[in-house]
Structures are given as C-alpha cells and as structure tokens.
C-alpha cells in the first residue's frame, strides 16, 4: 500500500513504471516526472483519475471508490456513456 512519503520519494526512471496501492489503484510515473493516478476496473478498463500532487493519495482513493460505486450502480457501459457525455459538455462550455 502506498504512502505520501513513498510517492514523494519516487523519482522518474528511463521508462514509465507503476507504484501500486490497494483496490487496483496505481500511480504511473513517467520519465518526464509526471505522476498520473490510474484506476483499473476488473482488468477490463483503466480510468485516469488525476495527476499527483494536484490529486493527493487520499483524494485518488476517494475518486477510485466513487468510480467503482457508479459502475456497480449503473453498469460499465452506462458509466462510460455518462462520463463521455460529461467530457463533451465541458468541451462545449470552453468554446
């Protein structure tokens, strides 16, 4: 299980690597130093949750739980439709 200290101490390497937390949540660390949270739902679909440090470990865990709950409530396909609809709304607001 990850800790904030372990995340802060993690350094970029030549290739992207992952630091695993619980519940299929992990942090991808890229060679350019970017740290991206990813939630992998039942090894079927991966969701980019946010970027560290803007999204803390605690917040990433909450986001993972929120996504999992919505998928279990609405089903994966309906969740993906809902998520894509929200993305499209945000894009149209920016125009």
Short mmCIF file of C-alpha atoms in Angstrom, two decimals:
data_model
loop_
_atom_site.label_atom_id
_atom_site.label_comp_id
_atom_site.label_asym_id
_atom_site.label_seq_id
_atom_site.Cartn_x
_atom_site.Cartn_y
_atom_site.Cartn_z
CA UNK A 1 0.00 0.00 0.00
CA UNK A 2 1.29 3.43 -0.92
CA UNK A 3 2.06 6.31 1.41
CA UNK A 4 2.52 10.01 0.67
CA UNK A 5 6.18 9.68 1.67
CA UNK A 6 6.79 6.82 -0.77
CA UNK A 7 5.16 8.86 -3.56
CA UNK A 8 7.19 11.98 -2.78
CA UNK A 9 10.41 9.95 -2.78
CA UNK A 10 9.64 8.30 -6.13
CA UNK A 11 11.85 9.58 -8.94
CA UNK A 12 11.49 9.32 -12.73
CA UNK A 13 13.34 6.49 -14.47
CA UNK A 14 14.25 5.84 -18.10
CA UNK A 15 10.92 4.07 -18.63
CA UNK A 16 7.45 4.57 -17.20
CA UNK A 17 6.79 2.50 -14.07
CA UNK A 18 3.96 1.92 -11.60
CA UNK A 19 3.59 2.15 -7.84
CA UNK A 20 0.64 0.04 -6.70
CA UNK A 21 -1.83 0.96 -4.00
CA UNK A 22 -4.86 -1.07 -2.92
CA UNK A 23 -8.05 -1.71 -4.87
CA UNK A 24 -6.50 -1.61 -8.36
CA UNK A 25 -5.30 1.96 -7.93
CA UNK A 26 -1.77 2.77 -9.02
CA UNK A 27 0.46 5.71 -9.79
CA UNK A 28 2.21 5.80 -13.17
CA UNK A 29 5.49 7.67 -13.06
CA UNK A 30 6.75 8.89 -16.44
CA UNK A 31 10.34 9.70 -17.44
CA UNK A 32 9.43 13.41 -17.64
CA UNK A 33 8.40 13.35 -13.95
CA UNK A 34 4.62 13.37 -14.38
CA UNK A 35 2.77 11.18 -11.86
CA UNK A 36 -0.65 10.01 -13.08
CA UNK A 37 -3.24 8.17 -10.97
CA UNK A 38 -4.94 5.24 -12.70
CA UNK A 39 -7.80 3.01 -11.53
CA UNK A 40 -8.06 -0.33 -13.30
CA UNK A 41 -11.60 -1.70 -13.13
CA UNK A 42 -11.52 -5.53 -13.04
CA UNK A 43 -8.69 -5.57 -15.59
CA UNK A 44 -11.29 -4.56 -18.21
CA UNK A 45 -10.96 -0.79 -18.35
CA UNK A 46 -8.48 1.75 -16.98
CA UNK A 47 -9.50 5.20 -15.85
CA UNK A 48 -7.10 8.12 -15.48
CA UNK A 49 -8.14 9.62 -12.17
CA UNK A 50 -5.85 12.64 -11.90
CA UNK A 51 -2.31 13.87 -11.57
CA UNK A 52 -0.22 13.93 -8.42
CA UNK A 53 0.28 16.23 -6.47
CA UNK A 54 -2.90 18.02 -7.61
CA UNK A 55 -4.78 14.88 -6.59
CA UNK A 56 -3.43 13.50 -3.31
CA UNK A 57 -3.30 9.82 -2.39
CA UNK A 58 -6.37 10.21 -0.18
CA UNK A 59 -8.31 12.03 -2.92
CA UNK A 60 -7.29 9.44 -5.52
CA UNK A 61 -8.63 6.66 -3.29
CA UNK A 62 -11.92 8.53 -2.87
CA UNK A 63 -12.17 9.07 -6.63
CA UNK A 64 -11.49 5.34 -7.23
CA UNK A 65 -14.26 4.44 -4.77
CA UNK A 66 -16.64 6.88 -6.44
CA UNK A 67 -15.97 5.43 -9.91
CA UNK A 68 -16.34 1.85 -8.65
CA UNK A 69 -19.62 2.67 -6.91
CA UNK A 70 -21.07 4.33 -10.02
CA UNK A 71 -20.02 1.40 -12.24
CA UNK A 72 -21.63 -1.07 -9.85
CA UNK A 73 -24.77 1.07 -9.71
CA UNK A 74 -25.19 1.86 -13.44
CA UNK A 75 -23.06 -0.79 -15.16
CA UNK A 76 -19.82 -0.19 -17.04
CA UNK A 77 -21.35 0.74 -20.40
CA UNK A 78 -23.76 3.26 -18.88
CA UNK A 79 -20.99 4.75 -16.76
CA UNK A 80 -18.81 5.20 -19.87
CA UNK A 81 -21.68 6.87 -21.73
CA UNK A 82 -22.31 9.20 -18.78
CA UNK A 83 -18.59 10.01 -18.48
CA UNK A 84 -18.24 10.76 -22.20
CA UNK A 85 -21.32 12.99 -22.05
CA UNK A 86 -19.75 14.99 -19.20
CA UNK A 87 -16.49 15.36 -21.16
CA UNK A 88 -18.39 16.62 -24.21
CA UNK A 89 -20.30 19.15 -22.07
CA UNK A 90 -17.04 20.52 -20.68
CA UNK A 91 -15.58 20.83 -24.18
CA UNK A 92 -18.62 22.74 -25.44
CA UNK A 93 -18.50 25.09 -22.42
CA UNK A 94 -14.90 26.03 -23.24
CA UNK A 95 -15.79 27.06 -26.80
#
